[in-house]
Amino acid sequence: MDLYSDKDKFYVAVDCIIFGFDNEKLKLLVFNRKIDPFKGSLSLIGSFVKIGESVSDASIRILKEFTGLENVYTKELRTYSSVDRDPGYRCISVAHYALIRVNETIKKLVEEKGAKWYDIDNIPELILDHNEMTNAALKRIEEIARYKPIGFELLPKKFTIPKLQTLYEAIYRRKLDPRNFRKKILSFNIIIKLEEKDRTSSKKGAFLYKFDNTKYKKLQESGYDFEI
Amino acid sequence: MDLYSDKDKFYVAVDCIIFGFDNEKLKLLVFNRKIDPFKGSLSLIGSFVKIGESVSDASIRILKEFTGLENVYTKELRTYSSVDRDPGYRCISVAHYALIRVNETIKKLVEEKGAKWYDIDNIPELILDHNEMTNAALKRIEEIARYKPIGFELLPKKFTIPKLQTLYEAIYRRKLDPRNFRKKILSFNIIIKLEEKDRTSSKKGAFLYKFDNTKYKKLQESGYDFEI
DNA sequence: ATAATAAATGTAAAAAACACATTTATTATA
DNA sequence: TATAATAAATGTGTTTTTTACATTTATTAT
């Protein structure tokens, strides 16, 4: 613990609140720390910002290191900067939330790194102010989901309408009516029906759709809004 | 310019995008720099964060210094952290936007400090990335105004409905229908009609209202929304 | 052939948003 | 003291959006 102290200068860190969706529940990626400081405790995935990179570059680097993914949907949440938030450094952290498409490759990769997915309504105690960050991020994505189609970031490229609904139910934490939900989603004209069906969760099978980014951008330009 | 260089460590700054409303137009507070760096140029109001204060404490300090006001509505916008954004320091800036009630006292005070109000659709060239910050803040308050009653932060404690409408027209940059606007605002039940009238802009005079914070909080708790 | 499963579909009622023109209170002045 | 001028205040019908709600359909397994 020798090096863990420097209170005369600012350190800048990025912490990432990484959300995934396993077709049923929203999940948070949590890291089990193997070295000091906070060895054995749980934390968000983070890193110091290097002097030669921007804060958003740092967040991209962290996401890449941990998930192997580039081009992840990542947004700045806010800074955390209480003088005594970290007992070792005078460190301000710029929290970012990220939404990723979980698949088997990523599942393995994050396990190897010592990270684990936790159900959002069963989040363990995390170090420092990381629980506070997580709660703020959850609140934020609930707000954002009302007017940006972030749901698509969490689903596979091809998804069914019932799965999309389950996801929004997880974000809003309430049940939605399947008829009204489908009607509303289709009215935006930003998803394209495919020929294929997904039969993993019913005998009848549900048609797969994909997100139409071009059309969404047009919708946004002409006055947007995406209230579900 | 001797001291103006230290690129080996992080400096943390706060820049404030301060908005006011003069009963007609939305205004931005801009500072005319009298000393180096950037002597003679225009900038937002900012300061380095001290090692012993949080970022939000710094923003409160800045607002107090410049306007004499405490308890100003201030929110974090985002960080600006490009490696080369400031040629002198390796400095990340946490931009904050603030909404203040302009009155004669404040007008005088900011003038003494060498600051000036600019119409939001006539903003001059500012140093560094301050124009970028300003544009982002304008976009943000337009978004926020849709679901939080921030308009009241910019108006005097007592205001008329036509003035409130003018303010929202300035924020949204479009005309609103006076009948529908009044109906909508009153439907929220968060403003209280007073006996007094303001006769400065018509012979008939318009009734003054005040914002009912208690009722607004209740509204928010029970599912909120404030779309005008 | 039948049972089981989740997907897909339509409609009527209620609420909200929108478009739109006239009257009212007051002061200044002819 | 009548009139002109000014901005404030008000109401209604139409359209759009939201909400609530139950049955049929495609498919597989038994």
Short mmCIF file of C-alpha atoms (C1' of nucleotides) in Angstrom, two decimals:
data_model
loop_
_atom_site.label_atom_id
_atom_site.label_comp_id
_atom_site.label_asym_id
_atom_site.label_seq_id
_atom_site.Cartn_x
_atom_site.Cartn_y
_atom_site.Cartn_z
CA MET A 1 0.00 0.00 0.00
CA ASP A 2 3.05 2.27 -0.19
CA LEU A 3 2.22 3.98 -3.40
CA TYR A 4 -1.44 4.39 -2.61
CA SER A 5 -1.28 7.99 -1.54
CA ASP A 6 -0.87 11.26 -3.36
CA LYS A 7 -3.12 14.02 -2.24
CA ASP A 8 -1.38 17.07 -3.63
CA LYS A 9 -2.37 16.69 -7.21
CA PHE A 10 -5.44 15.73 -9.10
CA TYR A 11 -5.85 12.29 -10.53
CA VAL A 12 -8.57 11.82 -13.09
CA ALA A 13 -10.30 8.48 -13.44
CA VAL A 14 -13.09 6.99 -15.49
CA ASP A 15 -15.51 4.48 -14.04
CA CYS A 16 -17.85 2.61 -16.34
CA ILE A 17 -21.31 1.46 -15.41
CA ILE A 18 -21.71 -1.31 -17.96
CA PHE A 19 -25.17 -2.67 -18.59
CA GLY A 20 -26.13 -5.79 -20.46
CA PHE A 21 -29.38 -7.65 -21.10
CA ASP A 22 -29.65 -11.42 -20.95
CA ASN A 23 -33.09 -11.66 -22.61
CA GLU A 24 -34.76 -11.52 -19.24
CA LYS A 25 -33.12 -8.99 -16.95
CA LEU A 26 -30.92 -5.94 -17.03
CA LYS A 27 -27.46 -6.73 -15.71
CA LEU A 28 -24.56 -4.72 -14.34
CA LEU A 29 -20.95 -5.74 -14.90
CA VAL A 30 -18.98 -5.77 -11.65
CA PHE A 31 -15.30 -6.37 -11.16
CA ASN A 32 -13.77 -8.45 -8.38
CA ARG A 33 -10.53 -6.72 -7.46
CA LYS A 34 -7.52 -8.97 -7.24
CA ILE A 35 -4.94 -6.42 -6.16
CA ASP A 36 -4.73 -3.48 -3.85
CA PRO A 37 -6.20 -1.03 -3.34
CA PHE A 38 -9.49 -2.65 -2.32
CA LYS A 39 -8.28 -6.18 -2.99
CA GLY A 40 -11.18 -8.60 -2.67
CA SER A 41 -13.83 -5.91 -2.96
CA LEU A 42 -16.24 -5.32 -5.78
CA SER A 43 -16.05 -2.28 -7.99
CA LEU A 44 -17.10 -0.85 -11.28
CA ILE A 45 -14.70 -1.15 -14.16
CA GLY A 46 -12.41 1.85 -14.22
CA SER A 47 -8.97 3.26 -14.81
CA PHE A 48 -6.99 6.42 -14.41
CA VAL A 49 -7.07 8.73 -17.38
CA LYS A 50 -3.64 9.04 -18.95
CA ILE A 51 -2.11 12.47 -19.36
CA GLY A 52 -2.08 11.97 -23.11
CA GLU A 53 -5.68 10.88 -23.64
CA SER A 54 -9.08 12.46 -23.29
CA VAL A 55 -11.66 11.25 -20.80
CA SER A 56 -13.75 9.69 -23.54
CA ASP A 57 -10.67 8.00 -25.01
CA ALA A 58 -10.07 6.50 -21.59
CA SER A 59 -13.62 5.16 -21.45
CA ILE A 60 -13.21 3.62 -24.90
CA ARG A 61 -9.93 2.04 -23.82
CA ILE A 62 -11.50 0.57 -20.68
CA LEU A 63 -14.43 -0.87 -22.60
CA LYS A 64 -12.09 -2.40 -25.16
CA GLU A 65 -9.84 -3.93 -22.52
CA PHE A 66 -12.69 -5.49 -20.61
CA THR A 67 -15.10 -6.62 -23.25
CA GLY A 68 -13.04 -6.69 -26.40
CA LEU A 69 -15.66 -4.41 -27.92
CA GLU A 70 -15.12 -1.25 -29.86
CA ASN A 71 -17.94 1.10 -30.88
CA VAL A 72 -19.84 0.57 -27.68
CA TYR A 73 -22.65 2.95 -26.82
CA THR A 74 -21.06 5.01 -24.04
CA LYS A 75 -22.17 8.30 -22.51
CA GLU A 76 -20.81 10.49 -19.81
CA LEU A 77 -22.96 10.43 -16.70
CA ARG A 78 -21.32 12.98 -14.40
CA THR A 79 -18.19 13.62 -12.38
CA TYR A 80 -17.69 12.45 -8.81
CA SER A 81 -15.26 14.68 -6.99
CA SER A 82 -15.81 14.81 -3.23
CA VAL A 83 -12.52 15.66 -1.62
CA ASP A 84 -12.50 12.49 0.43
CA ARG A 85 -14.17 10.11 -1.98
CA ASP A 86 -10.97 8.07 -2.39
CA PRO A 87 -8.78 7.71 0.69
CA GLY A 88 -5.62 7.26 -1.38
CA TYR A 89 -5.66 9.84 -4.12
CA ARG A 90 -7.22 13.22 -4.70
CA CYS A 91 -9.08 11.73 -7.58
CA ILE A 92 -12.07 12.89 -9.53
CA SER A 93 -13.88 10.22 -11.45
CA VAL A 94 -15.90 10.82 -14.57
CA ALA A 95 -18.58 8.15 -14.53
CA HIS A 96 -19.74 6.75 -17.86
CA TYR A 97 -22.54 4.34 -18.56
CA ALA A 98 -22.30 1.85 -21.38
CA LEU A 99 -24.80 -0.46 -23.04
CA ILE A 100 -23.46 -3.61 -24.60
CA ARG A 101 -24.75 -6.57 -26.55
CA VAL A 102 -23.87 -9.58 -24.46
CA ASN A 103 -22.98 -12.78 -26.27
CA GLU A 104 -21.12 -15.96 -25.37
CA THR A 105 -17.71 -14.57 -26.37
CA ILE A 106 -18.14 -11.57 -24.13
CA LYS A 107 -19.48 -13.67 -21.30
CA LYS A 108 -16.31 -15.76 -21.35
CA LEU A 109 -14.01 -12.80 -21.73
CA VAL A 110 -15.39 -10.88 -18.78
CA GLU A 111 -15.29 -14.00 -16.62
CA GLU A 112 -11.61 -14.45 -17.41
CA LYS A 113 -11.04 -10.87 -16.32
CA GLY A 114 -12.65 -11.59 -12.98
CA ALA A 115 -15.84 -9.69 -13.68
CA LYS A 116 -19.40 -10.83 -13.11
CA TRP A 117 -22.91 -9.82 -14.11
CA TYR A 118 -25.36 -8.84 -11.41
CA ASP A 119 -29.05 -8.37 -11.71
CA ILE A 120 -29.85 -4.65 -11.43
CA ASP A 121 -32.21 -5.23 -8.58
CA ASN A 122 -29.65 -7.22 -6.70
CA ILE A 123 -26.49 -5.15 -6.86
CA PRO A 124 -23.86 -5.94 -4.20
CA GLU A 125 -21.93 -3.44 -2.14
CA LEU A 126 -19.27 -1.76 -4.25
CA ILE A 127 -16.23 0.29 -3.24
CA LEU A 128 -16.15 4.06 -2.78
CA ASP A 129 -19.10 5.84 -4.37
CA HIS A 130 -19.69 3.19 -7.00
CA ASN A 131 -23.16 2.27 -5.76
CA GLU A 132 -24.13 5.91 -5.99
CA MET A 133 -22.82 5.98 -9.56
CA THR A 134 -24.78 2.87 -10.44
CA ASN A 135 -28.03 4.25 -9.08
CA ALA A 136 -27.55 7.49 -10.96
CA ALA A 137 -26.85 5.57 -14.16
CA LEU A 138 -29.99 3.47 -13.76
CA LYS A 139 -32.04 6.60 -13.29
CA ARG A 140 -30.39 8.17 -16.32
CA ILE A 141 -31.03 5.30 -18.71
CA GLU A 142 -34.64 5.23 -17.61
CA GLU A 143 -34.89 8.92 -18.55
CA ILE A 144 -32.95 8.57 -21.77
CA ALA A 145 -34.95 5.55 -22.88
CA ARG A 146 -37.96 7.83 -23.10
CA TYR A 147 -36.65 9.78 -26.02
CA LYS A 148 -33.76 7.87 -27.51
CA PRO A 149 -33.97 4.33 -28.84
CA ILE A 150 -31.23 2.98 -26.58
CA GLY A 151 -32.97 -0.34 -26.23
CA PHE A 152 -31.48 -1.50 -29.50
CA GLU A 153 -27.95 -1.12 -28.11
CA LEU A 154 -28.61 -3.89 -25.63
CA LEU A 155 -30.26 -6.39 -27.94
CA PRO A 156 -28.69 -8.59 -30.60
CA LYS A 157 -28.75 -7.10 -34.10
CA LYS A 158 -31.74 -9.31 -34.78
CA PHE A 159 -34.42 -9.31 -32.12
CA THR A 160 -38.11 -10.00 -31.66
CA ILE A 161 -40.72 -7.52 -30.54
CA PRO A 162 -41.54 -9.51 -27.39
CA LYS A 163 -37.84 -9.36 -26.39
CA LEU A 164 -37.71 -5.64 -27.02
CA GLN A 165 -40.77 -5.30 -24.81
CA THR A 166 -39.17 -7.36 -22.04
CA LEU A 167 -36.17 -5.06 -22.17
CA TYR A 168 -38.27 -1.92 -21.86
CA GLU A 169 -40.15 -3.52 -19.00
CA ALA A 170 -36.79 -4.10 -17.30
CA ILE A 171 -35.73 -0.49 -17.85
CA TYR A 172 -39.02 1.05 -16.75
CA ARG A 173 -39.61 -1.58 -14.08
CA ARG A 174 -43.23 -2.06 -15.04
CA LYS A 175 -45.32 -4.24 -17.31
CA LEU A 176 -46.40 -2.97 -20.70
CA ASP A 177 -49.35 -4.03 -22.83
CA PRO A 178 -48.15 -6.15 -25.76
CA ARG A 179 -50.68 -4.76 -28.25
CA ASN A 180 -50.00 -1.14 -27.42
CA PHE A 181 -46.26 -1.70 -27.27
CA ARG A 182 -46.13 -3.30 -30.70
CA LYS A 183 -48.34 -0.62 -32.19
CA LYS A 184 -46.17 2.14 -30.76
CA ILE A 185 -42.84 0.66 -31.79
CA LEU A 186 -44.03 -0.03 -35.32
CA SER A 187 -45.45 3.48 -35.62
CA PHE A 188 -41.92 4.91 -35.43
CA ASN A 189 -41.01 3.03 -38.60
CA ILE A 190 -37.49 2.40 -37.43
CA ILE A 191 -37.43 -1.37 -37.29
CA ILE A 192 -37.50 -3.69 -40.27
CA LYS A 193 -39.27 -7.04 -40.24
CA LEU A 194 -37.18 -9.96 -41.45
CA GLU A 195 -38.33 -13.25 -42.95
CA GLU A 196 -36.76 -15.33 -40.16
CA LYS A 197 -38.35 -16.33 -36.91
CA ASP A 198 -36.86 -16.92 -33.50
CA ARG A 199 -38.30 -20.13 -32.07
CA THR A 200 -36.31 -20.33 -28.87
CA SER A 201 -39.11 -19.16 -26.68
CA SER A 202 -42.28 -20.39 -28.35
CA LYS A 203 -43.54 -23.02 -30.70
CA LYS A 204 -45.13 -20.52 -32.99
CA GLY A 205 -41.95 -18.46 -33.12
CA ALA A 206 -41.67 -14.70 -33.26
CA PHE A 207 -40.52 -12.75 -36.28
CA LEU A 208 -37.10 -11.15 -36.08
CA TYR A 209 -36.59 -7.47 -36.73
CA LYS A 210 -33.59 -5.25 -37.16
CA PHE A 211 -33.06 -1.62 -36.27
CA ASP A 212 -33.00 0.87 -39.16
CA ASN A 213 -30.45 3.47 -38.15
CA THR A 214 -30.88 5.58 -41.28
CA LYS A 215 -34.59 5.99 -40.72
CA TYR A 216 -34.05 6.77 -37.07
CA LYS A 217 -31.66 9.57 -37.90
CA LYS A 218 -34.24 11.05 -40.26
CA LEU A 219 -36.88 10.81 -37.55
CA GLN A 220 -34.58 12.59 -35.12
CA GLU A 221 -33.78 15.41 -37.52
CA SER A 222 -37.43 16.11 -38.21
CA GLY A 223 -38.36 16.70 -34.60
CA TYR A 224 -37.58 13.34 -32.94
CA ASP A 225 -39.09 11.90 -29.74
CA PHE A 226 -39.36 8.25 -28.88
CA GLU A 227 -41.71 7.93 -25.96
CA ILE A 228 -42.74 4.37 -25.31
CA MET B 1 3.27 34.10 -20.04
CA ASP B 2 6.06 32.35 -18.09
CA LEU B 3 3.88 30.46 -15.72
CA TYR B 4 1.34 29.47 -18.34
CA SER B 5 2.62 25.97 -18.96
CA ASP B 6 2.39 22.72 -17.08
CA LYS B 7 1.58 19.72 -19.12
CA ASP B 8 2.70 16.90 -16.86
CA LYS B 9 -0.16 16.96 -14.45
CA PHE B 10 -3.87 17.35 -14.62
CA TYR B 11 -5.52 20.60 -13.81
CA VAL B 12 -9.23 20.55 -13.23
CA ALA B 13 -11.34 23.58 -14.07
CA VAL B 14 -14.98 24.54 -13.98
CA ASP B 15 -16.53 26.73 -16.66
CA CYS B 16 -19.99 28.12 -16.14
CA ILE B 17 -22.47 28.79 -18.91
CA ILE B 18 -24.63 31.35 -17.16
CA PHE B 19 -28.00 32.19 -18.64
CA GLY B 20 -30.29 35.04 -17.79
CA PHE B 21 -33.57 36.37 -19.15
CA ASP B 22 -34.26 40.08 -19.63
CA ASN B 23 -38.04 39.73 -20.18
CA GLU B 24 -37.48 39.48 -23.90
CA LYS B 25 -34.51 37.32 -24.75
CA LEU B 26 -32.31 34.64 -23.30
CA LYS B 27 -28.85 35.98 -22.51
CA LEU B 28 -25.44 34.47 -21.91
CA LEU B 29 -22.96 35.98 -19.47
CA VAL B 30 -19.53 36.44 -21.05
CA PHE B 31 -16.34 37.61 -19.43
CA ASN B 32 -13.85 40.01 -20.98
CA ARG B 33 -10.44 38.82 -19.84
CA LYS B 34 -8.18 41.51 -18.47
CA ILE B 35 -5.09 39.44 -17.78
CA ASP B 36 -3.20 36.65 -19.45
CA PRO B 37 -3.76 34.04 -20.58
CA PHE B 38 -6.14 35.21 -23.31
CA LYS B 39 -6.02 38.85 -22.26
CA GLY B 40 -8.57 40.81 -24.26
CA SER B 41 -10.49 37.74 -25.38
CA LEU B 42 -13.96 36.67 -24.36
CA SER B 43 -14.57 33.60 -22.27
CA LEU B 44 -17.08 31.87 -20.07
CA ILE B 45 -16.77 32.39 -16.37
CA GLY B 46 -14.50 29.79 -14.89
CA SER B 47 -11.81 28.87 -12.43
CA PHE B 48 -9.51 26.06 -11.50
CA VAL B 49 -10.89 23.63 -8.98
CA LYS B 50 -8.91 23.76 -5.76
CA ILE B 51 -7.39 20.59 -4.42
CA GLY B 52 -9.52 20.92 -1.30
CA GLU B 53 -12.92 21.43 -2.92
CA SER B 54 -15.26 19.37 -5.04
CA VAL B 55 -16.16 20.30 -8.59
CA SER B 56 -19.63 21.42 -7.58
CA ASP B 57 -18.19 23.47 -4.71
CA ALA B 58 -16.01 25.21 -7.28
CA SER B 59 -19.02 26.01 -9.43
CA ILE B 60 -20.85 27.43 -6.42
CA ARG B 61 -17.80 29.54 -5.56
CA ILE B 62 -17.56 30.90 -9.10
CA LEU B 63 -21.23 31.79 -9.23
CA LYS B 64 -20.99 33.54 -5.87
CA GLU B 65 -17.89 35.51 -6.88
CA PHE B 66 -19.38 36.72 -10.11
CA THR B 67 -23.00 37.36 -9.34
CA GLY B 68 -23.09 37.59 -5.58
CA LEU B 69 -25.73 34.88 -5.67
CA GLU B 70 -25.91 31.76 -3.60
CA ASN B 71 -28.42 28.98 -4.23
CA VAL B 72 -28.27 29.35 -7.98
CA TYR B 73 -29.74 26.62 -10.16
CA THR B 74 -26.58 24.94 -11.46
CA LYS B 75 -26.15 21.60 -13.19
CA GLU B 76 -23.18 19.76 -14.56
CA LEU B 77 -23.20 19.64 -18.36
CA ARG B 78 -20.18 17.45 -19.22
CA THR B 79 -16.41 17.39 -19.11
CA TYR B 80 -14.20 18.76 -21.85
CA SER B 81 -10.87 17.01 -21.90
CA SER B 82 -9.20 16.97 -25.30
CA VAL B 83 -5.47 16.71 -24.76
CA ASP B 84 -4.78 19.93 -26.62
CA ARG B 85 -7.86 21.93 -25.65
CA ASP B 86 -5.78 24.39 -23.62
CA PRO B 87 -2.32 25.20 -24.96
CA GLY B 88 -0.96 26.03 -21.52
CA TYR B 89 -2.14 23.34 -19.12
CA ARG B 90 -3.23 19.75 -19.36
CA CYS B 91 -6.59 20.82 -18.09
CA ILE B 92 -9.94 19.15 -18.08
CA SER B 93 -12.90 21.42 -17.64
CA VAL B 94 -16.20 20.39 -16.15
CA ALA B 95 -18.77 22.63 -17.79
CA HIS B 96 -21.78 23.68 -15.76
CA TYR B 97 -24.82 25.62 -16.86
CA ALA B 98 -26.56 27.99 -14.49
CA LEU B 99 -29.87 29.84 -14.65
CA ILE B 100 -30.11 33.09 -12.76
CA ARG B 101 -32.70 35.75 -12.01
CA VAL B 102 -31.25 38.94 -13.40
CA ASN B 103 -31.99 42.14 -11.54
CA GLU B 104 -30.46 45.60 -11.37
CA THR B 105 -28.03 44.70 -8.58
CA ILE B 106 -26.68 41.78 -10.54
CA LYS B 107 -26.50 43.78 -13.73
CA LYS B 108 -24.26 46.30 -12.01
CA LEU B 109 -22.14 43.69 -10.28
CA VAL B 110 -21.33 41.73 -13.41
CA GLU B 111 -20.49 44.93 -15.28
CA GLU B 112 -18.01 45.87 -12.57
CA LYS B 113 -16.42 42.46 -12.99
CA GLY B 114 -15.97 43.07 -16.70
CA ALA B 115 -18.68 40.70 -17.81
CA LYS B 116 -21.43 41.33 -20.31
CA TRP B 117 -24.72 39.77 -21.41
CA TYR B 118 -25.05 38.56 -24.98
CA ASP B 119 -28.17 37.53 -26.77
CA ILE B 120 -28.12 33.77 -27.28
CA ASP B 121 -28.54 34.13 -31.00
CA ASN B 122 -25.67 36.55 -31.19
CA ILE B 123 -22.89 34.96 -29.19
CA PRO B 124 -19.38 36.24 -29.96
CA GLU B 125 -16.29 34.16 -30.46
CA LEU B 126 -15.05 32.78 -27.15
CA ILE B 127 -11.70 31.26 -26.20
CA LEU B 128 -10.82 27.55 -26.35
CA ASP B 129 -13.85 25.29 -26.60
CA HIS B 130 -16.20 27.72 -24.88
CA ASN B 131 -18.46 28.16 -27.90
CA GLU B 132 -18.85 24.42 -28.07
CA MET B 133 -19.77 24.37 -24.39
CA THR B 134 -22.32 27.11 -24.90
CA ASN B 135 -24.00 25.35 -27.78
CA ALA B 136 -24.18 22.12 -25.81
CA ALA B 137 -25.69 23.98 -22.86
CA LEU B 138 -28.33 25.61 -25.04
CA LYS B 139 -29.29 22.25 -26.43
CA ARG B 140 -29.41 20.81 -22.95
CA ILE B 141 -31.69 23.43 -21.45
CA GLU B 142 -34.03 23.01 -24.39
CA GLU B 143 -34.21 19.29 -23.58
CA ILE B 144 -34.49 19.78 -19.85
CA ALA B 145 -37.19 22.42 -20.20
CA ARG B 146 -39.44 19.71 -21.60
CA TYR B 147 -39.72 17.86 -18.36
CA LYS B 148 -38.47 20.10 -15.59
CA PRO B 149 -39.90 23.52 -14.78
CA ILE B 150 -36.60 25.33 -15.17
CA GLY B 151 -38.31 28.39 -16.60
CA PHE B 152 -39.10 29.62 -13.11
CA GLU B 153 -35.38 29.80 -12.27
CA LEU B 154 -34.92 32.57 -14.82
CA LEU B 155 -37.93 34.71 -13.95
CA PRO B 156 -38.46 37.00 -10.99
CA LYS B 157 -40.24 35.38 -8.05
CA LYS B 158 -43.39 37.09 -9.26
CA PHE B 159 -44.09 36.81 -12.97
CA THR B 160 -46.95 36.98 -15.43
CA ILE B 161 -48.09 34.19 -17.71
CA PRO B 162 -47.27 36.17 -20.87
CA LYS B 163 -43.69 36.61 -19.61
CA LEU B 164 -43.40 32.93 -18.84
CA GLN B 165 -44.61 32.24 -22.36
CA THR B 166 -42.05 34.62 -23.86
CA LEU B 167 -39.35 32.79 -21.96
CA TYR B 168 -40.42 29.39 -23.24
CA GLU B 169 -40.59 30.82 -26.73
CA ALA B 170 -36.99 31.95 -26.29
CA ILE B 171 -35.89 28.53 -25.07
CA TYR B 172 -37.74 26.57 -27.76
CA ARG B 173 -37.10 29.19 -30.41
CA ARG B 174 -40.68 29.10 -31.66
CA LYS B 175 -43.99 30.85 -31.05
CA LEU B 176 -46.58 29.28 -28.79
CA ASP B 177 -50.33 29.80 -28.74
CA PRO B 178 -51.30 31.95 -25.72
CA ARG B 179 -54.56 30.09 -25.02
CA ASN B 180 -53.00 26.65 -25.16
CA PHE B 181 -49.95 27.77 -23.23
CA ARG B 182 -51.99 29.22 -20.39
CA LYS B 183 -54.24 26.17 -20.26
CA LYS B 184 -51.27 23.84 -20.10
CA ILE B 185 -49.33 25.74 -17.46
CA LEU B 186 -52.38 26.10 -15.24
CA SER B 187 -53.18 22.40 -15.61
CA PHE B 188 -49.99 21.51 -13.73
CA ASN B 189 -51.29 23.37 -10.70
CA ILE B 190 -47.86 24.57 -9.73
CA ILE B 191 -48.29 28.32 -9.99
CA ILE B 192 -50.34 30.46 -7.68
CA LYS B 193 -52.26 33.52 -8.84
CA LEU B 194 -51.64 36.67 -6.81
CA GLU B 195 -53.90 39.68 -6.36
CA GLU B 196 -51.34 42.08 -7.89
CA LYS B 197 -50.98 42.99 -11.53
CA ASP B 198 -47.94 43.93 -13.54
CA ARG B 199 -48.78 46.94 -15.69
CA THR B 200 -45.38 47.56 -17.24
CA SER B 201 -46.28 46.08 -20.58
CA SER B 202 -49.96 46.76 -21.02
CA LYS B 203 -52.68 49.10 -19.91
CA LYS B 204 -54.90 46.31 -18.77
CA GLY B 205 -52.09 44.74 -16.79
CA ALA B 206 -51.42 41.05 -16.33
CA PHE B 207 -51.88 39.15 -13.11
CA LEU B 208 -48.74 38.09 -11.27
CA TYR B 209 -48.17 34.48 -10.28
CA LYS B 210 -45.65 32.70 -8.14
CA PHE B 211 -44.19 29.22 -8.41
CA ASP B 212 -45.39 26.65 -5.88
CA ASN B 213 -42.37 24.50 -5.16
CA THR B 214 -44.16 22.22 -2.73
CA LYS B 215 -46.83 21.29 -5.24
CA TYR B 216 -44.22 20.77 -7.91
CA LYS B 217 -42.34 18.30 -5.76
CA LYS B 218 -45.54 16.38 -5.19
CA LEU B 219 -46.22 16.34 -8.92
CA GLN B 220 -42.74 15.01 -9.56
CA GLU B 221 -43.02 12.26 -6.99
CA SER B 222 -46.28 11.01 -8.43
CA GLY B 223 -44.92 10.37 -11.89
CA TYR B 224 -43.93 13.88 -13.01
CA ASP B 225 -43.52 15.24 -16.58
CA PHE B 226 -43.76 18.85 -17.60
CA GLU B 227 -44.08 18.96 -21.35
CA ILE B 228 -45.10 22.35 -22.67
"C1'" DA C 1 -56.06 -35.60 -32.99
"C1'" DT C 2 -55.16 -32.84 -29.06
"C1'" DA C 3 -52.84 -30.02 -25.73
"C1'" DA C 4 -49.74 -26.57 -24.86
"C1'" DT C 5 -47.22 -22.32 -25.77
"C1'" DA C 6 -46.27 -17.73 -26.81
"C1'" DA C 7 -47.16 -14.51 -30.89
"C1'" DA C 8 -50.07 -11.70 -33.30
"C1'" DT C 9 -53.98 -8.88 -33.93
"C1'" DG C 10 -58.38 -4.74 -33.55
"C1'" DT C 11 -61.50 -1.62 -31.54
"C1'" DA C 12 -63.89 1.52 -28.76
"C1'" DA C 13 -63.43 5.07 -25.13
"C1'" DA C 14 -60.89 8.61 -22.86
"C1'" DA C 15 -57.52 12.03 -22.72
"C1'" DA C 16 -54.49 15.28 -24.68
"C1'" DA C 17 -53.10 18.35 -28.28
"C1'" DC C 18 -54.16 21.57 -31.56
"C1'" DA C 19 -56.19 25.37 -34.24
"C1'" DC C 20 -58.45 29.38 -34.03
"C1'" DA C 21 -61.18 34.84 -32.88
"C1'" DT C 22 -63.39 37.74 -29.66
"C1'" DT C 23 -64.01 40.28 -25.49
"C1'" DT C 24 -62.04 42.80 -21.53
"C1'" DA C 25 -59.61 46.16 -18.55
"C1'" DT C 26 -57.18 50.07 -18.64
"C1'" DT C 27 -54.82 54.36 -20.03
"C1'" DA C 28 -53.98 58.17 -23.03
"C1'" DT C 29 -55.74 61.55 -25.86
"C1'" DA C 30 -59.03 63.89 -28.95
"C1'" DT D 1 -66.36 62.25 -21.71
"C1'" DA D 2 -66.01 59.57 -25.81
"C1'" DT D 3 -62.71 57.09 -28.40
"C1'" DA D 4 -58.56 54.77 -29.71
"C1'" DA D 5 -54.99 51.88 -28.51
"C1'" DT D 6 -52.81 48.05 -26.09
"C1'" DA D 7 -51.97 43.63 -24.42
"C1'" DA D 8 -54.53 40.18 -21.34
"C1'" DA D 9 -57.84 36.85 -20.82
"C1'" DT D 10 -60.97 33.50 -22.31
"C1'" DG D 11 -63.77 28.81 -24.91
"C1'" DT D 12 -64.83 25.39 -28.29
"C1'" DG D 13 -64.75 22.03 -31.73
"C1'" DT D 14 -61.49 18.86 -34.21
"C1'" DT D 15 -57.81 15.84 -34.50
"C1'" DT D 16 -54.49 12.95 -32.57
"C1'" DT D 17 -52.75 10.06 -29.12
"C1'" DT D 18 -53.21 7.04 -25.35
"C1'" DT D 19 -55.30 3.57 -22.94
"C1'" DA D 20 -57.81 -0.62 -21.77
"C1'" DC D 21 -58.95 -4.95 -22.98
"C1'" DA D 22 -59.77 -10.67 -25.21
"C1'" DT D 23 -59.37 -13.77 -29.04
"C1'" DT D 24 -57.22 -16.20 -32.74
"C1'" DT D 25 -53.03 -18.20 -34.86
"C1'" DA D 26 -48.91 -21.00 -35.88
"C1'" DT D 27 -46.36 -24.53 -34.36
"C1'" DT D 28 -44.51 -28.49 -31.71
"C1'" DA D 29 -44.89 -32.34 -28.65
"C1'" DT D 30 -47.57 -35.99 -27.04
#
